[in-house]
Amino acid sequence: MNESTPDQVLFDRWTKGDGKAFAQLYDRYRNRIFGFIVRMTGERELAEDIMQETFLAALRNANQFDRRRSFLSWLFGIAHKRTIDHFRHVKVETEHRDDTERSMGSRLESPVDAASNSDIRTLVREAVDKLDPLQKEVFLLRELGNVPFKDIAVIMQCPINTALGRMRLALRNIRKELEKRGVHGVR
Amino acid sequence: MECDRWIEEGLLLSSDELEENRKAAFENHLATCEKCRTEFERYQEEKQLYFTPQNLEYSTTPSLDERIREACGKTPIPTSSLSLFTTFIRRVAVAGLFLTVGIGGSFYFAYNIQEARQLRSGTALTHDSTANARGTAETAALLASQEPNARDGEPSDTALADSAGKSPATIIKRGGAGTTGVVPVDLSDD
């Protein structure tokens, strides 16, 4: 097995009990899924729990995976659902927005990330973190998960034009934030 | 008015979701519309420079990785064909059970209702004569309890009528002490 083995092939091997196939799939996408969940929740510890739930749910619901779809899209859909379910359960959606804005600078820094505090990555992350939650969801699903807009519409339970509109606003607001911090448009 | 085709078609094109005919039409449009072309190309470059997985993702920790690998290793893996088959069998069994209970219950109740009807029709004649006699005795007792002269030791009108061979219905109910506004009614046929 190597990096070029398609996701669907690895997934089939994983569901047949191949631990190495699972390890390869996990390593391929763990940081992306984790990045999505961390940004949605604003809490690293909570994100770790949801991350575990996401992969366990993927394993339990392996029969429901449509092989014609992208495995990553499917996995992001599960991660999104787990995150939303968590917030429904604790009913802290409003608090989540406030907490995210207050704690973004300190709680989300990992030892690895702290070393690169001034580079473009930090600026982009901060710009993304300032987005409205719905715009952030669409943006991360698209850019981090490579989820098609028609699947984003299903995941977020909105019309596809609404998803496209939110993406447009997300791009506009990220550009504004980057320009404020001296990162001007590429043209 | 500014052109905003890039918002829908440009984004769909970049995610490879635009149908072939619309794709060709939009690419032709990009050649002539500066606004859409600028926005579309800017977005493509932002994706390459800024919106990369490396900039957007977060690193997991080794302990988290270990925890998830261990948890997934312990979780039983559903076998697709077997689980579908067992699900199918389970559903057929449940449906069969409901059908059996429903049909069996219907037959049971139908049989009992039929049996009850038969019993009732078979003993109807015998019951009628007995019921009539019982009804007459009850009526007599009721009338006796309501008669003003039905005091201790005195024969009631009913008792007198009975002794005369008349039915309670032909007794002249006399008003008297103890009655409250009862109008005497002569029920006799004479």
Coordinates of C-alpha atoms in Angstrom, one line a residue:
Chain A
M1 CA 0.0 0.0 0.0
N2 CA 1.3 3.5 -0.8
E3 CA 0.2 7.1 -0.9
S4 CA -1.3 6.6 -4.3
T5 CA -3.7 3.8 -3.3
P6 CA -7.2 5.2 -3.7
D7 CA -9.3 5.9 -0.7
Q8 CA -12.1 3.5 -1.7
V9 CA -9.6 0.7 -1.9
L10 CA -8.1 1.4 1.5
F11 CA -11.6 1.8 2.9
D12 CA -12.7 -1.6 1.6
R13 CA -9.6 -3.2 3.0
W14 CA -10.2 -1.5 6.3
T15 CA -13.8 -2.8 6.6
K16 CA -12.4 -6.3 6.0
G17 CA -10.2 -5.9 9.0
D18 CA -7.0 -4.6 7.5
G19 CA -5.5 -2.4 10.3
K20 CA -2.8 -1.1 8.0
A21 CA -5.3 0.2 5.5
F22 CA -7.1 2.1 8.4
A23 CA -3.8 3.5 9.6
Q24 CA -3.0 4.8 6.1
L25 CA -6.4 6.4 5.7
Y26 CA -6.3 7.9 9.1
D27 CA -2.8 9.4 8.6
R28 CA -3.9 10.8 5.3
Y29 CA -6.7 12.9 6.6
R30 CA -6.4 13.2 10.4
N31 CA -5.1 16.7 10.4
R32 CA -7.7 18.0 8.0
I33 CA -10.6 16.4 9.9
F34 CA -9.1 17.6 13.2
G35 CA -8.6 21.1 11.8
F36 CA -12.2 21.3 10.8
I37 CA -13.5 20.1 14.2
V38 CA -11.2 22.3 16.1
R39 CA -12.4 25.4 14.2
M40 CA -16.0 24.4 14.6
T41 CA -15.8 23.8 18.3
G42 CA -13.1 26.2 19.4
E43 CA -11.8 23.7 22.0
R44 CA -9.0 21.3 21.4
E45 CA -10.0 18.8 24.1
L46 CA -13.6 18.7 22.9
A47 CA -12.4 18.4 19.3
E48 CA -10.3 15.3 20.2
D49 CA -13.4 13.6 21.6
I50 CA -15.4 14.4 18.5
M51 CA -12.6 13.3 16.3
Q52 CA -12.6 9.9 18.0
E53 CA -16.4 9.7 17.6
T54 CA -16.1 10.6 14.0
F55 CA -13.8 7.7 13.1
L56 CA -15.8 5.2 15.2
A57 CA -19.0 6.3 13.5
A58 CA -17.3 5.9 10.1
L59 CA -16.4 2.4 11.1
R60 CA -19.9 1.5 12.4
N61 CA -21.6 3.0 9.4
A62 CA -19.2 1.6 6.8
N63 CA -22.1 -0.1 5.0
Q64 CA -23.7 3.2 4.3
F65 CA -20.7 4.6 2.4
D66 CA -21.5 5.2 -1.2
R67 CA -18.4 4.1 -3.1
R68 CA -19.2 6.6 -5.9
R69 CA -18.7 9.4 -3.5
S70 CA -15.5 10.9 -2.1
F71 CA -14.4 9.2 1.1
L72 CA -13.1 12.5 2.5
S73 CA -16.5 14.2 1.8
W74 CA -18.3 11.4 3.6
L75 CA -15.9 11.6 6.5
F76 CA -16.3 15.4 6.7
G77 CA -20.1 14.9 6.7
I78 CA -19.8 12.6 9.7
A79 CA -17.5 15.1 11.5
H80 CA -19.9 17.9 10.8
K81 CA -22.9 15.9 12.1
R82 CA -21.0 14.9 15.3
T83 CA -20.1 18.5 15.9
I84 CA -23.6 19.8 15.4
D85 CA -25.1 17.0 17.5
H86 CA -22.7 18.0 20.3
F87 CA -23.8 21.6 20.3
R88 CA -27.5 20.6 20.1
H89 CA -26.9 18.4 23.1
V90 CA -25.3 21.0 25.3
K91 CA -27.3 24.0 23.8
V92 CA -24.4 26.3 23.7
E93 CA -24.4 27.5 20.1
T94 CA -24.4 31.1 21.1
E95 CA -21.8 30.6 23.8
H96 CA -19.7 28.8 21.2
R97 CA -19.5 31.9 19.1
D98 CA -18.5 34.0 22.0
D99 CA -16.0 31.5 23.3
T100 CA -14.5 31.1 19.9
E101 CA -13.9 34.8 19.6
R102 CA -12.5 35.1 23.1
S103 CA -10.3 32.1 23.2
M104 CA -9.1 31.6 19.7
G105 CA -5.7 33.0 20.2
S106 CA -4.7 30.8 23.2
R107 CA -6.7 27.6 23.3
L108 CA -6.1 26.5 19.8
E109 CA -2.3 26.9 19.7
S110 CA -0.6 23.5 19.8
P111 CA 3.2 23.2 20.7
V112 CA 3.9 22.6 17.0
D113 CA 1.9 25.5 15.8
A114 CA 3.2 28.1 18.2
A115 CA 6.6 28.2 16.6
S116 CA 5.2 29.7 13.4
N117 CA 3.2 32.5 15.0
S118 CA 3.9 35.2 12.5
D119 CA 3.6 33.5 9.2
I120 CA 0.9 33.5 6.6
R121 CA -0.6 30.4 8.1
T122 CA -1.5 32.1 11.3
L123 CA -2.9 35.1 9.5
V124 CA -5.1 32.9 7.3
R125 CA -6.2 30.9 10.3
E126 CA -7.1 34.0 12.3
A127 CA -9.0 35.3 9.3
V128 CA -10.9 32.1 8.9
D129 CA -11.7 31.9 12.6
K130 CA -13.3 35.3 12.5
L131 CA -15.9 34.2 10.0
D132 CA -19.5 33.8 10.8
P133 CA -20.1 30.1 11.8
L134 CA -22.2 29.3 8.7
Q135 CA -19.6 30.9 6.4
K136 CA -16.8 29.1 8.2
E137 CA -18.6 25.8 7.9
V138 CA -19.0 26.1 4.1
F139 CA -15.5 27.4 3.7
L140 CA -13.8 24.7 5.6
L141 CA -15.9 21.9 4.1
R142 CA -14.9 23.2 0.7
E143 CA -11.3 24.1 1.2
L144 CA -10.3 21.6 3.8
G145 CA -12.5 18.7 3.0
N146 CA -12.8 19.3 -0.8
V147 CA -16.5 18.6 -0.4
P148 CA -18.5 19.4 -3.5
F149 CA -21.1 22.2 -3.1
K150 CA -24.0 19.8 -3.8
D151 CA -22.8 17.7 -0.8
I152 CA -22.2 20.8 1.3
A153 CA -25.9 21.7 0.7
V154 CA -27.0 18.3 1.9
I155 CA -24.7 18.3 5.0
M156 CA -25.8 21.8 6.0
Q157 CA -29.4 21.2 4.9
C158 CA -29.7 24.3 2.8
P159 CA -30.2 25.0 -0.9
I160 CA -27.0 24.9 -3.0
N161 CA -27.4 28.6 -3.9
T162 CA -27.3 29.4 -0.2
A163 CA -24.1 27.4 0.2
L164 CA -22.6 29.3 -2.7
G165 CA -23.7 32.6 -1.3
R166 CA -22.1 31.8 2.1
M167 CA -18.9 30.8 0.3
R168 CA -18.8 34.1 -1.5
L169 CA -19.3 36.0 1.7
A170 CA -16.6 33.9 3.4
L171 CA -14.1 34.7 0.6
R172 CA -14.9 38.4 0.8
N173 CA -14.5 38.5 4.6
I174 CA -11.3 36.5 4.6
R175 CA -9.8 38.9 2.0
K176 CA -10.9 41.9 4.1
E177 CA -9.1 40.4 7.2
L178 CA -6.0 39.5 5.3
E179 CA -5.8 43.0 3.8
K180 CA -6.2 44.5 7.3
R181 CA -3.1 42.5 8.3
G182 CA -1.1 43.6 5.3
V183 CA -1.7 40.6 3.1
H184 CA -3.1 42.0 0.0
G185 CA -4.8 40.3 -2.9
V186 CA -2.7 38.2 -5.2
R187 CA -3.5 40.7 -8.0
Chain B
M1 CA -25.1 46.2 -12.8
E2 CA -22.0 44.1 -12.0
C3 CA -21.8 40.7 -13.4
D4 CA -22.0 38.0 -10.7
R5 CA -21.9 34.8 -12.7
W6 CA -18.6 33.9 -11.2
I7 CA -20.3 33.5 -7.7
E8 CA -22.3 30.5 -8.9
E9 CA -20.6 29.2 -12.0
G10 CA -17.1 30.1 -11.1
L11 CA -17.3 28.3 -7.7
L12 CA -19.0 25.3 -9.3
L13 CA -16.4 25.2 -12.0
S14 CA -13.6 25.3 -9.5
S15 CA -15.1 22.4 -7.6
D16 CA -15.6 20.5 -10.9
E17 CA -19.4 20.4 -10.5
L18 CA -20.4 22.4 -13.6
E19 CA -22.1 20.4 -16.4
E20 CA -20.2 20.3 -19.7
N21 CA -22.5 22.6 -21.6
R22 CA -22.6 25.2 -18.8
K23 CA -18.8 24.9 -18.4
A24 CA -18.2 25.7 -22.0
A25 CA -20.6 28.6 -21.9
F26 CA -19.0 30.0 -18.7
E27 CA -15.4 29.7 -20.1
N28 CA -16.6 31.7 -23.1
H29 CA -18.0 34.2 -20.7
L30 CA -14.7 34.5 -18.8
A31 CA -13.0 35.5 -22.0
T32 CA -15.3 38.5 -22.3
C33 CA -16.2 39.5 -18.7
E34 CA -13.3 41.1 -16.8
K35 CA -15.1 41.1 -13.5
C36 CA -15.8 37.4 -13.5
R37 CA -12.4 36.5 -14.9
T38 CA -10.6 38.6 -12.2
E39 CA -12.6 37.1 -9.4
F40 CA -12.3 33.5 -10.7
E41 CA -8.6 33.7 -11.2
R42 CA -8.0 35.4 -7.9
Y43 CA -9.9 32.6 -6.1
Q44 CA -7.8 30.0 -7.9
E45 CA -4.6 31.6 -6.7
E46 CA -5.8 32.1 -3.2
K47 CA -6.6 28.4 -3.1
Q48 CA -3.0 27.6 -4.1
L49 CA -1.3 30.2 -1.7
Y50 CA -3.6 30.6 1.3
F51 CA -6.3 28.1 1.4
T52 CA -4.1 25.0 1.4
P53 CA -4.6 22.1 3.8
Q54 CA -1.3 22.9 5.4
N55 CA -2.6 26.4 6.4
L56 CA -6.0 25.3 7.4
E57 CA -5.5 22.0 9.2
Y58 CA -4.6 21.3 12.7
S59 CA -2.0 18.7 13.8
T60 CA -3.2 15.9 16.0
T61 CA -1.1 14.7 18.9
P62 CA 0.5 11.2 19.1
S63 CA -1.7 10.4 22.1
L64 CA -4.8 11.2 20.2
D65 CA -3.7 9.1 17.3
E66 CA -3.0 6.2 19.6
R67 CA -6.3 6.6 21.3
I68 CA -8.2 6.6 18.0
R69 CA -6.3 3.7 16.5
E70 CA -6.9 1.6 19.6
A71 CA -10.6 2.5 19.8
C72 CA -11.1 1.7 16.1
G73 CA -9.1 -1.5 16.5
K74 CA -11.5 -2.8 19.2
T75 CA -14.7 -1.8 17.3
P76 CA -16.2 -4.8 15.4
I77 CA -16.3 -4.2 11.7
P78 CA -19.6 -4.8 10.1
T79 CA -19.4 -7.1 7.1
S80 CA -21.4 -5.6 4.3
S81 CA -23.0 -8.6 2.7
L82 CA -23.6 -10.5 5.8
S83 CA -25.1 -7.6 7.7
L84 CA -27.4 -6.8 4.8
F85 CA -28.5 -10.4 4.7
T86 CA -29.1 -10.6 8.4
T87 CA -31.0 -7.3 8.4
F88 CA -33.2 -8.7 5.6
I89 CA -33.8 -11.9 7.5
R90 CA -34.6 -10.0 10.7
R91 CA -37.1 -7.8 8.9
V92 CA -38.8 -10.7 7.2
A93 CA -39.1 -12.5 10.6
V94 CA -40.6 -9.4 12.3
A95 CA -43.1 -8.9 9.4
G96 CA -44.0 -12.6 9.5
L97 CA -44.6 -12.4 13.3
F98 CA -46.9 -9.5 13.0
L99 CA -48.8 -11.1 10.1
T100 CA -49.2 -14.3 12.1
V101 CA -50.4 -12.6 15.2
G102 CA -52.8 -10.4 13.2
I103 CA -54.3 -13.2 11.2
G104 CA -54.4 -15.6 14.1
G105 CA -56.0 -13.0 16.3
S106 CA -58.6 -12.2 13.7
F107 CA -59.6 -15.8 13.3
Y108 CA -59.7 -16.2 17.1
F109 CA -62.0 -13.3 17.6
A110 CA -64.2 -14.3 14.6
Y111 CA -64.5 -17.8 16.0
N112 CA -65.5 -16.6 19.4
I113 CA -68.0 -14.2 18.1
Q114 CA -69.6 -16.9 16.0
E115 CA -69.7 -19.3 18.9
A116 CA -71.3 -16.6 21.1
R117 CA -73.9 -16.0 18.5
Q118 CA -74.7 -19.6 18.2
L119 CA -75.1 -20.0 22.0
R120 CA -77.3 -17.0 22.2
S121 CA -79.6 -18.2 19.4
G122 CA -79.8 -21.7 20.7
T123 CA -81.1 -20.8 24.2
A124 CA -83.2 -17.8 23.2
L125 CA -86.7 -19.5 23.5
T126 CA -85.9 -20.9 26.9
H127 CA -84.7 -17.6 28.2
D128 CA -87.8 -15.6 27.1
S129 CA -90.4 -17.4 29.3
T130 CA -88.2 -17.3 32.3
A131 CA -87.5 -13.6 31.7
N132 CA -91.2 -12.8 31.5
A133 CA -92.0 -14.5 34.8
R134 CA -89.0 -12.8 36.5
G135 CA -90.1 -9.4 35.1
T136 CA -93.6 -9.8 36.4
A137 CA -92.4 -10.6 39.9
E138 CA -90.1 -7.7 40.0
T139 CA -92.8 -5.3 38.9
A140 CA -95.1 -6.6 41.7
A141 CA -92.4 -6.1 44.3
L142 CA -91.7 -2.5 43.0
L143 CA -95.4 -1.6 43.2
A144 CA -95.7 -3.1 46.6
S145 CA -92.9 -1.0 48.0
Q146 CA -94.5 2.2 46.6
E147 CA -98.1 1.6 48.0
P148 CA -99.2 3.9 50.8
N149 CA -101.0 1.1 52.6
A150 CA -98.0 -1.1 52.6
R151 CA -97.4 -0.6 56.2
D152 CA -96.3 -3.2 58.7
G153 CA -99.0 -5.7 59.2
E154 CA -101.4 -4.5 56.7
P155 CA -101.9 -6.2 53.4
S156 CA -100.8 -4.1 50.4
D157 CA -103.0 -3.4 47.5
T158 CA -100.9 -5.6 45.5
A159 CA -101.3 -8.4 47.9
L160 CA -105.1 -7.9 48.0
A161 CA -105.2 -7.8 44.2
D162 CA -103.2 -10.9 43.9
S163 CA -105.4 -12.7 46.3
A164 CA -108.3 -11.6 44.1
G165 CA -106.7 -13.1 41.0
K166 CA -106.0 -9.8 39.4
S167 CA -102.7 -8.6 38.0
P168 CA -101.0 -5.6 39.7
A169 CA -101.7 -3.5 36.6
T170 CA -105.5 -3.5 37.4
I171 CA -105.2 -2.3 41.0
I172 CA -106.6 1.1 41.7
K173 CA -103.9 2.9 43.5
R174 CA -105.5 4.9 46.2
G175 CA -104.0 8.0 47.6
G176 CA -103.6 8.3 51.3
A177 CA -101.3 9.3 54.1
G178 CA -97.8 8.9 53.2
T179 CA -98.2 9.5 49.5
T180 CA -97.0 12.7 47.9
G181 CA -99.2 14.0 45.2
V182 CA -99.8 10.6 43.5
V183 CA -102.8 10.7 41.3
P184 CA -104.8 7.5 41.5
V185 CA -105.1 5.8 38.1
D186 CA -107.6 3.1 37.3
L187 CA -105.7 0.7 35.2
S188 CA -108.5 -1.8 35.0
D189 CA -110.2 -2.9 31.8
D190 CA -113.6 -3.0 33.3

